[in-house]
mmCIF file of C-alpha atoms and ligand atoms in Angstrom:
data_model
loop_
_atom_site.group_PDB
_atom_site.id
_atom_site.type_symbol
_atom_site.label_atom_id
_atom_site.label_comp_id
_atom_site.label_asym_id
_atom_site.label_seq_id
_atom_site.Cartn_x
_atom_site.Cartn_y
_atom_site.Cartn_z
ATOM 1 C CA MET A 24 86.315 -155.980 -95.093
ATOM 2 C CA GLU A 25 86.524 -154.486 -91.645
ATOM 3 C CA SER A 26 88.177 -156.386 -88.824
ATOM 4 C CA VAL A 27 86.230 -157.849 -85.958
ATOM 5 C CA THR A 28 86.415 -156.282 -82.531
ATOM 6 C CA ASP A 29 84.449 -157.017 -79.380
ATOM 7 C CA GLN A 30 81.654 -155.063 -81.054
ATOM 8 C CA THR A 31 78.964 -157.115 -82.710
ATOM 9 C CA ALA A 32 78.004 -155.865 -86.183
ATOM 10 C CA TYR A 33 74.291 -155.744 -86.958
ATOM 11 C CA LEU A 34 73.908 -156.395 -90.665
ATOM 12 C CA ALA A 35 70.846 -155.896 -92.862
ATOM 13 C CA ASP A 36 69.860 -159.056 -94.736
ATOM 14 C CA THR A 37 70.657 -157.415 -98.085
ATOM 15 C CA PRO A 38 72.995 -158.973 -100.677
ATOM 16 C CA ASP A 39 75.790 -156.827 -99.226
ATOM 17 C CA GLY A 40 75.031 -157.873 -95.636
ATOM 18 C CA ILE A 41 74.866 -161.529 -96.675
ATOM 19 C CA ALA A 42 78.210 -161.215 -98.505
ATOM 20 C CA ARG A 43 79.863 -159.691 -95.410
ATOM 21 C CA ALA A 44 78.368 -162.370 -93.166
ATOM 22 C CA ALA A 45 79.616 -165.087 -95.522
ATOM 23 C CA HIS A 46 83.096 -163.568 -95.488
ATOM 24 C CA TRP A 47 83.154 -163.603 -91.693
ATOM 25 C CA LEU A 48 81.975 -167.221 -91.562
ATOM 26 C CA ARG A 49 84.664 -168.221 -94.059
ATOM 27 C CA THR A 50 87.307 -166.531 -91.924
ATOM 28 C CA GLY A 51 86.308 -168.393 -88.752
ATOM 29 C CA GLU A 52 84.073 -165.776 -87.108
ATOM 30 C CA LEU A 53 80.662 -166.391 -85.535
ATOM 31 C CA VAL A 54 77.566 -165.013 -87.256
ATOM 32 C CA ALA A 55 73.937 -165.342 -86.145
ATOM 33 C CA PHE A 56 71.335 -165.684 -88.884
ATOM 34 C CA ALA A 57 67.647 -166.499 -89.275
ATOM 35 C CA THR A 58 66.318 -169.872 -90.305
ATOM 36 C CA GLU A 59 62.620 -170.729 -90.623
ATOM 37 C CA THR A 60 62.703 -172.236 -87.117
ATOM 38 C CA VAL A 61 64.845 -170.059 -84.803
ATOM 39 C CA TYR A 62 67.941 -167.868 -85.180
ATOM 40 C CA GLY A 63 71.114 -169.953 -85.386
ATOM 41 C CA LEU A 64 74.636 -169.103 -84.248
ATOM 42 C CA GLY A 65 76.743 -170.141 -87.215
ATOM 43 C CA ALA A 66 80.383 -171.121 -87.598
ATOM 44 C CA ASP A 67 82.366 -172.932 -90.291
ATOM 45 C CA ALA A 68 81.792 -176.581 -89.313
ATOM 46 C CA THR A 69 85.151 -177.601 -90.798
ATOM 47 C CA ASN A 70 87.035 -175.135 -88.555
ATOM 48 C CA ALA A 71 87.445 -176.660 -85.082
ATOM 49 C CA ILE A 72 88.493 -173.376 -83.488
ATOM 50 C CA ALA A 73 85.491 -171.534 -84.918
ATOM 51 C CA VAL A 74 83.172 -174.287 -83.650
ATOM 52 C CA ALA A 75 84.798 -174.182 -80.212
ATOM 53 C CA GLY A 76 83.943 -170.470 -80.292
ATOM 54 C CA ILE A 77 80.236 -171.368 -80.512
ATOM 55 C CA PHE A 78 80.451 -173.281 -77.230
ATOM 56 C CA ALA A 79 82.362 -170.400 -75.607
ATOM 57 C CA ALA A 80 79.906 -167.729 -76.831
ATOM 58 C CA LYS A 81 76.899 -169.761 -75.667
ATOM 59 C CA GLY A 82 78.513 -170.717 -72.386
ATOM 60 C CA ARG A 83 77.650 -174.321 -73.201
ATOM 61 C CA PRO A 84 79.102 -176.487 -70.424
ATOM 62 C CA ARG A 85 80.212 -179.334 -72.634
ATOM 63 C CA PHE A 86 80.654 -180.112 -76.286
ATOM 64 C CA ASN A 87 77.295 -181.305 -77.532
ATOM 65 C CA PRO A 88 76.802 -182.291 -81.157
ATOM 66 C CA LEU A 89 75.703 -179.516 -83.514
ATOM 67 C CA ILE A 90 73.595 -179.549 -86.670
ATOM 68 C CA CYS A 91 75.377 -178.828 -89.985
ATOM 69 C CA HIS A 92 73.401 -176.585 -92.328
ATOM 70 C CA PHE A 93 73.598 -176.699 -96.121
ATOM 71 C CA ALA A 94 72.077 -174.834 -99.064
ATOM 72 C CA THR A 95 71.046 -178.053 -100.827
ATOM 73 C CA ALA A 96 70.444 -181.739 -100.118
ATOM 74 C CA ASP A 97 73.254 -182.636 -102.544
ATOM 75 C CA ALA A 98 75.700 -180.556 -100.501
ATOM 76 C CA ALA A 99 74.471 -182.148 -97.252
ATOM 77 C CA PHE A 100 74.740 -185.686 -98.603
ATOM 78 C CA THR A 101 78.404 -185.332 -99.591
ATOM 79 C CA HIS A 102 79.190 -185.328 -95.836
ATOM 80 C CA CYS A 103 77.202 -188.393 -94.813
ATOM 81 C CA LEU A 104 75.964 -191.764 -95.988
ATOM 82 C CA PRO A 105 72.261 -191.304 -96.781
ATOM 83 C CA ASP A 106 70.133 -194.420 -97.242
ATOM 84 C CA HIS A 107 66.827 -194.593 -99.142
ATOM 85 C CA ARG A 108 64.901 -193.309 -96.108
ATOM 86 C CA ALA A 109 67.078 -190.196 -95.935
ATOM 87 C CA ARG A 110 66.594 -189.518 -99.642
ATOM 88 C CA ILE A 111 62.817 -189.940 -99.449
ATOM 89 C CA LEU A 112 62.594 -187.569 -96.482
ATOM 90 C CA ALA A 113 64.945 -185.022 -98.064
ATOM 91 C CA ASP A 114 62.817 -185.037 -101.229
ATOM 92 C CA ALA A 115 59.664 -184.542 -99.199
ATOM 93 C CA PHE A 116 60.772 -182.058 -96.533
ATOM 94 C CA TRP A 117 63.926 -180.182 -97.628
ATOM 95 C CA PRO A 118 64.333 -177.325 -97.604
ATOM 96 C CA GLY A 119 62.482 -177.411 -94.289
ATOM 97 C CA PRO A 120 62.562 -177.943 -90.512
ATOM 98 C CA LEU A 121 63.780 -181.552 -90.469
ATOM 99 C CA THR A 122 67.235 -182.585 -89.223
ATOM 100 C CA LEU A 123 68.536 -186.031 -90.169
ATOM 101 C CA VAL A 124 71.175 -187.800 -88.095
ATOM 102 C CA LEU A 125 73.132 -190.019 -90.492
ATOM 103 C CA ALA A 126 76.374 -191.958 -90.558
ATOM 104 C CA ARG A 127 79.136 -189.519 -91.311
ATOM 105 C CA HIS A 128 81.121 -189.858 -94.555
ATOM 106 C CA PRO A 129 84.663 -190.916 -93.622
ATOM 107 C CA ALA A 130 86.105 -188.254 -95.956
ATOM 108 C CA SER A 131 83.975 -185.381 -94.632
ATOM 109 C CA PRO A 132 86.120 -182.423 -93.536
ATOM 110 C CA VAL A 133 83.627 -181.489 -90.797
ATOM 111 C CA ALA A 134 85.630 -181.042 -87.590
ATOM 112 C CA SER A 135 85.134 -183.760 -85.030
ATOM 113 C CA ILE A 136 84.163 -181.225 -82.329
ATOM 114 C CA THR A 137 81.113 -180.313 -84.475
ATOM 115 C CA ALA A 138 79.608 -183.763 -83.902
ATOM 116 C CA ALA A 139 81.126 -184.032 -80.407
ATOM 117 C CA GLY A 140 83.325 -186.886 -81.599
ATOM 118 C CA LEU A 141 80.401 -189.063 -82.736
ATOM 119 C CA ASP A 142 80.635 -190.968 -86.005
ATOM 120 C CA SER A 143 77.230 -189.594 -86.995
ATOM 121 C CA LEU A 144 76.368 -186.168 -88.394
ATOM 122 C CA ALA A 145 73.158 -184.133 -88.050
ATOM 123 C CA VAL A 146 72.356 -182.348 -91.318
ATOM 124 C CA ARG A 147 69.612 -180.010 -92.449
ATOM 125 C CA VAL A 148 68.671 -177.697 -95.322
ATOM 126 C CA PRO A 149 66.780 -174.744 -93.851
ATOM 127 C CA ASP A 150 63.835 -173.154 -95.664
ATOM 128 C CA HIS A 151 64.711 -169.484 -95.316
ATOM 129 C CA PRO A 152 65.853 -167.326 -98.243
ATOM 130 C CA VAL A 153 68.518 -165.512 -96.201
ATOM 131 C CA ALA A 154 69.879 -168.694 -94.655
ATOM 132 C CA ARG A 155 70.042 -170.376 -98.054
ATOM 133 C CA ALA A 156 71.750 -167.394 -99.693
ATOM 134 C CA LEU A 157 74.256 -167.270 -96.830
ATOM 135 C CA LEU A 158 74.923 -171.014 -96.988
ATOM 136 C CA ALA A 159 75.342 -170.883 -100.761
ATOM 137 C CA ALA A 160 77.774 -167.961 -100.422
ATOM 138 C CA THR A 161 79.882 -169.642 -97.711
ATOM 139 C CA ASP A 162 79.875 -172.896 -99.705
ATOM 140 C CA ARG A 163 80.767 -175.099 -96.748
ATOM 141 C CA PRO A 164 78.884 -176.801 -93.903
ATOM 142 C CA ILE A 165 77.790 -174.312 -91.246
ATOM 143 C CA ALA A 166 77.336 -175.584 -87.702
ATOM 144 C CA ALA A 167 74.547 -173.669 -85.973
ATOM 145 C CA PRO A 168 72.846 -174.254 -82.659
ATOM 146 C CA SER A 169 70.141 -171.834 -81.567
ATOM 147 C CA ALA A 170 71.659 -168.366 -80.965
ATOM 148 C CA ASN A 171 70.995 -168.164 -77.229
ATOM 149 C CA ARG A 172 73.059 -168.576 -74.076
ATOM 150 C CA SER A 173 73.132 -172.182 -72.966
ATOM 151 C CA GLY A 174 69.906 -173.420 -71.381
ATOM 152 C CA ARG A 175 67.974 -170.251 -72.205
ATOM 153 C CA ILE A 176 65.036 -169.559 -74.492
ATOM 154 C CA SER A 177 65.730 -169.931 -78.237
ATOM 155 C CA PRO A 178 65.675 -166.649 -80.204
ATOM 156 C CA THR A 179 62.992 -166.029 -82.810
ATOM 157 C CA ARG A 180 63.756 -162.320 -83.431
ATOM 158 C CA PRO A 181 67.018 -160.427 -83.999
ATOM 159 C CA GLU A 182 66.504 -158.454 -80.770
ATOM 160 C CA HIS A 183 66.507 -161.749 -78.846
ATOM 161 C CA VAL A 184 69.936 -162.545 -80.299
ATOM 162 C CA ARG A 185 71.195 -159.087 -79.316
ATOM 163 C CA ALA A 186 69.964 -159.624 -75.745
ATOM 164 C CA GLU A 187 71.750 -162.984 -75.547
ATOM 165 C CA LEU A 188 74.992 -162.584 -77.486
ATOM 166 C CA ASP A 189 75.816 -158.889 -78.019
ATOM 167 C CA GLY A 190 79.584 -158.372 -77.811
ATOM 168 C CA ARG A 191 80.255 -162.128 -77.925
ATOM 169 C CA ILE A 192 79.962 -162.750 -81.682
ATOM 170 C CA ALA A 193 81.120 -160.997 -84.866
ATOM 171 C CA ALA A 194 77.762 -160.265 -86.432
ATOM 172 C CA VAL A 195 74.024 -160.720 -86.501
ATOM 173 C CA LEU A 196 72.366 -160.910 -89.901
ATOM 174 C CA GLN A 197 69.045 -159.303 -89.050
ATOM 175 C CA SER A 198 65.912 -160.695 -90.660
ATOM 176 C CA GLY A 199 62.382 -160.511 -89.279
ATOM 177 C CA PRO A 200 60.733 -162.920 -86.852
ATOM 178 C CA THR A 201 61.124 -166.584 -87.765
ATOM 179 C CA MET A 202 58.072 -168.341 -89.212
ATOM 180 C CA VAL A 203 57.956 -171.693 -87.420
ATOM 181 C CA GLY A 204 59.251 -170.592 -84.024
ATOM 182 C CA LEU A 205 60.316 -174.054 -82.750
ATOM 183 C CA GLU A 206 63.545 -175.876 -83.557
ATOM 184 C CA SER A 207 63.604 -178.533 -86.271
ATOM 185 C CA THR A 208 62.388 -182.084 -85.828
ATOM 186 C CA VAL A 209 65.476 -184.276 -85.209
ATOM 187 C CA LEU A 210 65.284 -187.810 -86.619
ATOM 188 C CA ASP A 211 68.012 -190.399 -86.022
ATOM 189 C CA LEU A 212 68.462 -192.694 -89.042
ATOM 190 C CA THR A 213 71.714 -194.357 -87.963
ATOM 191 C CA GLY A 214 69.598 -197.434 -87.099
ATOM 192 C CA PRO A 215 65.843 -197.991 -86.927
ATOM 193 C CA ALA A 216 64.259 -194.516 -87.249
ATOM 194 C CA ARG A 217 64.051 -192.707 -83.915
ATOM 195 C CA LEU A 218 62.572 -189.287 -83.144
ATOM 196 C CA LEU A 219 65.119 -187.414 -81.010
ATOM 197 C CA ARG A 220 63.285 -184.085 -80.870
ATOM 198 C CA PRO A 221 59.689 -183.348 -81.916
ATOM 199 C CA GLY A 222 59.114 -180.352 -84.204
ATOM 200 C CA SER A 223 56.696 -178.998 -86.771
ATOM 201 C CA ILE A 224 57.308 -181.945 -89.103
ATOM 202 C CA SER A 225 55.413 -184.591 -87.183
ATOM 203 C CA ARG A 226 56.258 -188.205 -86.487
ATOM 204 C CA HIS A 227 53.046 -189.023 -88.325
ATOM 205 C CA ALA A 228 54.139 -187.203 -91.494
ATOM 206 C CA ILE A 229 57.490 -189.029 -91.382
ATOM 207 C CA GLU A 230 55.896 -192.427 -90.752
ATOM 208 C CA ALA A 231 53.634 -191.940 -93.771
ATOM 209 C CA LEU A 232 56.798 -192.010 -95.909
ATOM 210 C CA ILE A 233 59.232 -194.399 -94.210
ATOM 211 C CA GLY A 234 57.160 -196.523 -91.819
ATOM 212 C CA PRO A 235 57.373 -196.786 -88.042
ATOM 213 C CA VAL A 236 59.405 -194.206 -86.109
ATOM 214 C CA ALA A 237 60.299 -194.973 -82.499
ATOM 215 C CA LEU A 238 60.091 -192.266 -79.868
ATOM 216 C CA MET A 239 63.161 -191.556 -77.838
ATOM 217 C CA SER A 240 63.076 -193.853 -74.819
ATOM 218 C CA ALA A 241 61.223 -192.428 -71.839
ATOM 219 C CA ALA A 242 64.236 -193.518 -69.799
ATOM 220 C CA ALA A 243 66.598 -191.246 -71.749
ATOM 221 C CA GLY A 244 68.696 -189.166 -69.440
ATOM 222 C CA THR A 245 69.387 -192.011 -67.052
ATOM 223 C CA PRO A 246 72.884 -193.514 -66.924
ATOM 224 C CA GLU A 247 71.628 -196.558 -68.859
ATOM 225 C CA ALA A 248 70.246 -194.378 -71.663
ATOM 226 C CA PRO A 249 72.281 -191.205 -71.777
ATOM 227 C CA LEU A 250 70.968 -188.076 -73.453
ATOM 228 C CA ARG A 251 72.303 -187.451 -76.919
ATOM 229 C CA GLY A 252 72.255 -183.688 -77.014
ATOM 230 C CA PRO A 253 71.441 -180.304 -75.495
ATOM 231 C CA GLY A 254 67.957 -180.070 -76.949
ATOM 232 C CA LEU A 255 67.315 -183.255 -75.025
ATOM 233 C CA LEU A 256 68.366 -182.055 -71.601
ATOM 234 C CA ALA A 257 65.480 -182.121 -69.143
ATOM 235 C CA SER A 258 65.897 -178.455 -68.202
ATOM 236 C CA HIS A 259 66.222 -176.249 -71.280
ATOM 237 C CA TYR A 260 64.557 -173.200 -72.810
ATOM 238 C CA ALA A 261 64.424 -171.879 -69.258
ATOM 239 C CA PRO A 262 63.031 -168.455 -68.377
ATOM 240 C CA THR A 263 64.208 -166.828 -65.135
ATOM 241 C CA LEU A 264 60.903 -167.481 -63.358
ATOM 242 C CA PRO A 265 59.577 -170.950 -62.517
ATOM 243 C CA VAL A 266 56.961 -172.296 -64.926
ATOM 244 C CA ARG A 267 53.785 -174.216 -64.005
ATOM 245 C CA LEU A 268 52.022 -176.134 -66.781
ATOM 246 C CA HIS A 269 48.382 -177.150 -67.434
ATOM 247 C CA ALA A 270 47.122 -174.225 -65.338
ATOM 248 C CA HIS A 271 43.347 -173.785 -65.125
ATOM 249 C CA SER A 272 43.654 -171.006 -62.542
ATOM 250 C CA VAL A 273 46.205 -168.299 -61.824
ATOM 251 C CA ALA A 274 47.598 -167.504 -58.366
ATOM 252 C CA PRO A 275 48.138 -163.849 -57.327
ATOM 253 C CA HIS A 276 51.924 -164.172 -57.751
ATOM 254 C CA GLU A 277 51.676 -165.647 -61.250
ATOM 255 C CA ALA A 278 51.574 -164.277 -64.801
ATOM 256 C CA LEU A 279 49.672 -166.289 -67.414
ATOM 257 C CA LEU A 280 50.862 -167.618 -70.755
ATOM 258 C CA GLY A 281 47.449 -168.344 -72.217
ATOM 259 C CA PHE A 282 46.097 -170.333 -75.138
ATOM 260 C CA GLY A 283 42.614 -169.869 -76.621
ATOM 261 C CA THR A 284 39.612 -168.206 -74.999
ATOM 262 C CA ASN A 285 37.852 -168.362 -71.593
ATOM 263 C CA LEU A 286 41.123 -167.870 -69.735
ATOM 264 C CA PRO A 287 41.205 -167.402 -65.962
ATOM 265 C CA PRO A 288 41.799 -163.812 -64.764
ATOM 266 C CA ALA A 289 45.469 -162.832 -64.431
ATOM 267 C CA ARG A 290 47.341 -159.616 -63.572
ATOM 268 C CA LEU A 291 49.579 -160.151 -66.582
ATOM 269 C CA LEU A 292 48.636 -162.186 -69.642
ATOM 270 C CA HIS A 293 50.088 -162.968 -73.039
ATOM 271 C CA ASN A 294 48.073 -165.232 -75.300
ATOM 272 C CA LEU A 295 49.900 -167.699 -77.583
ATOM 273 C CA SER A 296 46.874 -167.813 -79.874
ATOM 274 C CA GLU A 297 43.471 -166.360 -79.085
ATOM 275 C CA ARG A 298 41.906 -168.426 -81.839
ATOM 276 C CA GLY A 299 43.501 -171.606 -80.499
ATOM 277 C CA ASP A 300 45.755 -172.100 -83.551
ATOM 278 C CA LEU A 301 48.710 -174.356 -82.713
ATOM 279 C CA LEU A 302 50.903 -173.075 -85.578
ATOM 280 C CA GLU A 303 50.412 -169.499 -84.387
ATOM 281 C CA ALA A 304 51.149 -170.610 -80.808
ATOM 282 C CA ALA A 305 54.406 -172.275 -81.893
ATOM 283 C CA ALA A 306 55.534 -169.153 -83.747
ATOM 284 C CA ASN A 307 54.771 -167.001 -80.664
ATOM 285 C CA LEU A 308 56.020 -169.375 -77.950
ATOM 286 C CA PHE A 309 59.624 -168.298 -77.335
ATOM 287 C CA ASP A 310 58.966 -164.578 -77.885
ATOM 288 C CA LEU A 311 56.007 -164.468 -75.478
ATOM 289 C CA LEU A 312 57.769 -166.650 -72.888
ATOM 290 C CA ARG A 313 60.697 -164.243 -73.002
ATOM 291 C CA ARG A 314 58.452 -161.149 -72.751
ATOM 292 C CA LEU A 315 56.324 -162.597 -69.981
ATOM 293 C CA ASP A 316 59.431 -163.514 -68.009
ATOM 294 C CA HIS A 317 60.721 -159.935 -68.277
ATOM 295 C CA GLU A 318 57.438 -158.110 -67.672
ATOM 296 C CA ALA A 319 56.382 -160.376 -64.791
ATOM 297 C CA THR A 320 59.726 -159.828 -63.073
ATOM 298 C CA CYS A 321 59.348 -156.037 -63.490
ATOM 299 C CA GLN A 322 55.865 -156.207 -61.933
ATOM 300 C CA GLY A 323 57.027 -158.243 -58.951
ATOM 301 C CA LEU A 324 55.320 -161.462 -60.030
ATOM 302 C CA THR A 325 57.343 -164.573 -59.262
ATOM 303 C CA ALA A 326 56.059 -167.381 -61.490
ATOM 304 C CA ILE A 327 54.558 -168.165 -64.886
ATOM 305 C CA ALA A 328 51.439 -170.299 -65.277
ATOM 306 C CA VAL A 329 50.718 -171.810 -68.690
ATOM 307 C CA SER A 330 47.296 -172.797 -70.016
ATOM 308 C CA PRO A 331 46.804 -176.397 -71.170
ATOM 309 C CA ILE A 332 47.855 -176.849 -74.797
ATOM 310 C CA PRO A 333 46.564 -179.724 -76.937
ATOM 311 C CA THR A 334 49.153 -182.402 -77.697
ATOM 312 C CA HIS A 335 48.225 -183.123 -81.308
ATOM 313 C CA GLU A 336 50.330 -182.054 -84.305
ATOM 314 C CA ILE A 337 52.823 -179.294 -83.479
ATOM 315 C CA GLY A 338 51.194 -179.137 -80.020
ATOM 316 C CA LEU A 339 53.399 -182.102 -79.127
ATOM 317 C CA ALA A 340 56.529 -180.064 -79.868
ATOM 318 C CA ILE A 341 55.136 -177.041 -77.982
ATOM 319 C CA ASN A 342 54.465 -179.226 -74.927
ATOM 320 C CA ASP A 343 57.956 -180.749 -75.256
ATOM 321 C CA ARG A 344 59.586 -177.282 -75.056
ATOM 322 C CA LEU A 345 57.272 -176.151 -72.231
ATOM 323 C CA THR A 346 57.983 -179.296 -70.208
ATOM 324 C CA ARG A 347 61.711 -178.512 -70.433
ATOM 325 C CA ALA A 348 61.079 -174.852 -69.534
ATOM 326 C CA ALA A 349 59.211 -176.083 -66.445
ATOM 327 C CA ALA A 350 61.729 -178.786 -65.452
ATOM 328 C CA PRO A 351 63.519 -178.456 -62.110
ATOM 329 C CA ARG A 352 66.901 -176.772 -62.545
HETATM 330 O O1 LIG B 424 65.915 -175.604 -85.901
HETATM 331 C C1 LIG B 424 67.033 -175.977 -85.535
HETATM 332 O O2 LIG B 424 67.391 -177.162 -85.598
HETATM 333 C C2 LIG B 424 68.007 -174.900 -85.037
HETATM 334 C C3 LIG B 424 68.328 -173.980 -86.212
HETATM 335 C C4 LIG B 424 69.357 -172.936 -85.872
HETATM 336 O O3 LIG B 424 68.721 -174.753 -87.314
HETATM 337 N N1 LIG B 424 69.186 -175.492 -84.466
HETATM 338 C C5 LIG B 424 69.172 -176.150 -83.279
HETATM 339 O O4 LIG B 424 70.407 -176.616 -82.859
HETATM 340 O O5 LIG B 424 68.162 -176.298 -82.615
HETATM 341 P P1 LIG B 424 70.690 -177.126 -81.373
HETATM 342 O O6 LIG B 424 72.179 -177.247 -81.251
HETATM 343 O O7 LIG B 424 70.018 -176.240 -80.379
HETATM 344 O O8 LIG B 424 70.077 -178.561 -81.321
HETATM 345 C C6 LIG B 424 70.743 -179.621 -82.004
HETATM 346 C C7 LIG B 424 70.002 -180.911 -81.758
HETATM 347 C C8 LIG B 424 70.265 -181.406 -80.367
HETATM 348 O O9 LIG B 424 69.091 -181.948 -79.837
HETATM 349 C C9 LIG B 424 71.330 -182.478 -80.584
HETATM 350 O O10 LIG B 424 71.283 -183.464 -79.622
HETATM 351 C C10 LIG B 424 70.942 -183.026 -81.931
HETATM 352 O O11 LIG B 424 70.491 -181.914 -82.657
HETATM 353 N N2 LIG B 424 72.116 -183.602 -82.613
HETATM 354 C C11 LIG B 424 73.065 -182.941 -83.320
HETATM 355 N N3 LIG B 424 73.987 -183.798 -83.794
HETATM 356 C C12 LIG B 424 73.623 -185.023 -83.390
HETATM 357 C C13 LIG B 424 74.170 -186.335 -83.571
HETATM 358 N N4 LIG B 424 75.277 -186.541 -84.263
HETATM 359 N N5 LIG B 424 73.494 -187.351 -82.993
HETATM 360 C C14 LIG B 424 72.374 -187.153 -82.308
HETATM 361 N N6 LIG B 424 71.793 -185.943 -82.106
HETATM 362 C C15 LIG B 424 72.411 -184.899 -82.634
HETATM 363 MG MG1 LIG B 425 69.069 -174.889 -78.643
#
């Protein structure tokens, strides 16, 4: 295998590319790869130096807990203490975009930096053939936050990863655009079930299987109720330009991120879903936000207006990400 320089290798997601990526992960290098949600920046979760490299490559200001990815539920559950709720949800939703925060198994070799020193562990089994083949080939927990610079928009295409991390990581395993487009639902099961981050697997779908799920406290982020992770910071997923939500009109200095039909006139428009389909809008969100940010800046526009988006089903997760994109920085 070739050695790693400051050049990032762009690998095809063929068996050979996957084998090379797995080798790099096993030797402590950083490799970006597709999951069904967004591209992740992977490192061997049992190698503290490799995991520290994730924070350095992302420019993440502090060590926030990362999700460990596994090829199977059995592999995931050897590192934590799943209760009956975790097993029911794993049966129903894995592989898939659900992350479970569980008590960590005392014998787990996952490095403590991976979970930011917490005694819990976030685990997930992604539903993407390349991710699963890579995880099976590495045969160890892979820590992977979204493969973007800290605070920026999550990548849903390999070219987004290149724009964010070229020259900072060993390799990018290049697959096509991701299907879901929003990060996984994060559910805390270390006590009464609590939704830490909304995603495409809804609170409703989870409650149907395990009963009531609390929402993260509205006061989270205050000193009394500190935030538990980066996806929970108020300002996140931020484009360069300021974002204005629930826009029914567009000012001359604004570009429009639209949804549905009958949109107000705008000098620059990208539509998340002309037919008003929330799943399509979720899959397009980060790519179109990124493009609009770039194109608007090139055209001398100075802000992004966003059409109202319904808050049911995955619309809740879309609004969650947009609210963070629009938060004061
Ligand atoms: O879809 C996804 O989940 C993507 C792909 C790559 O798998 N990953 C992702 O990772 O979004 P990241 O690092 O951007 O977000 C991790 C989320 C954060 O909100 C963090 O607070 C939460 O998981 N988290 C991780 N470990 C935790 C723990 N032990 N306790 C509470 N929350 C935790
Ligand atoms: Mg992220």
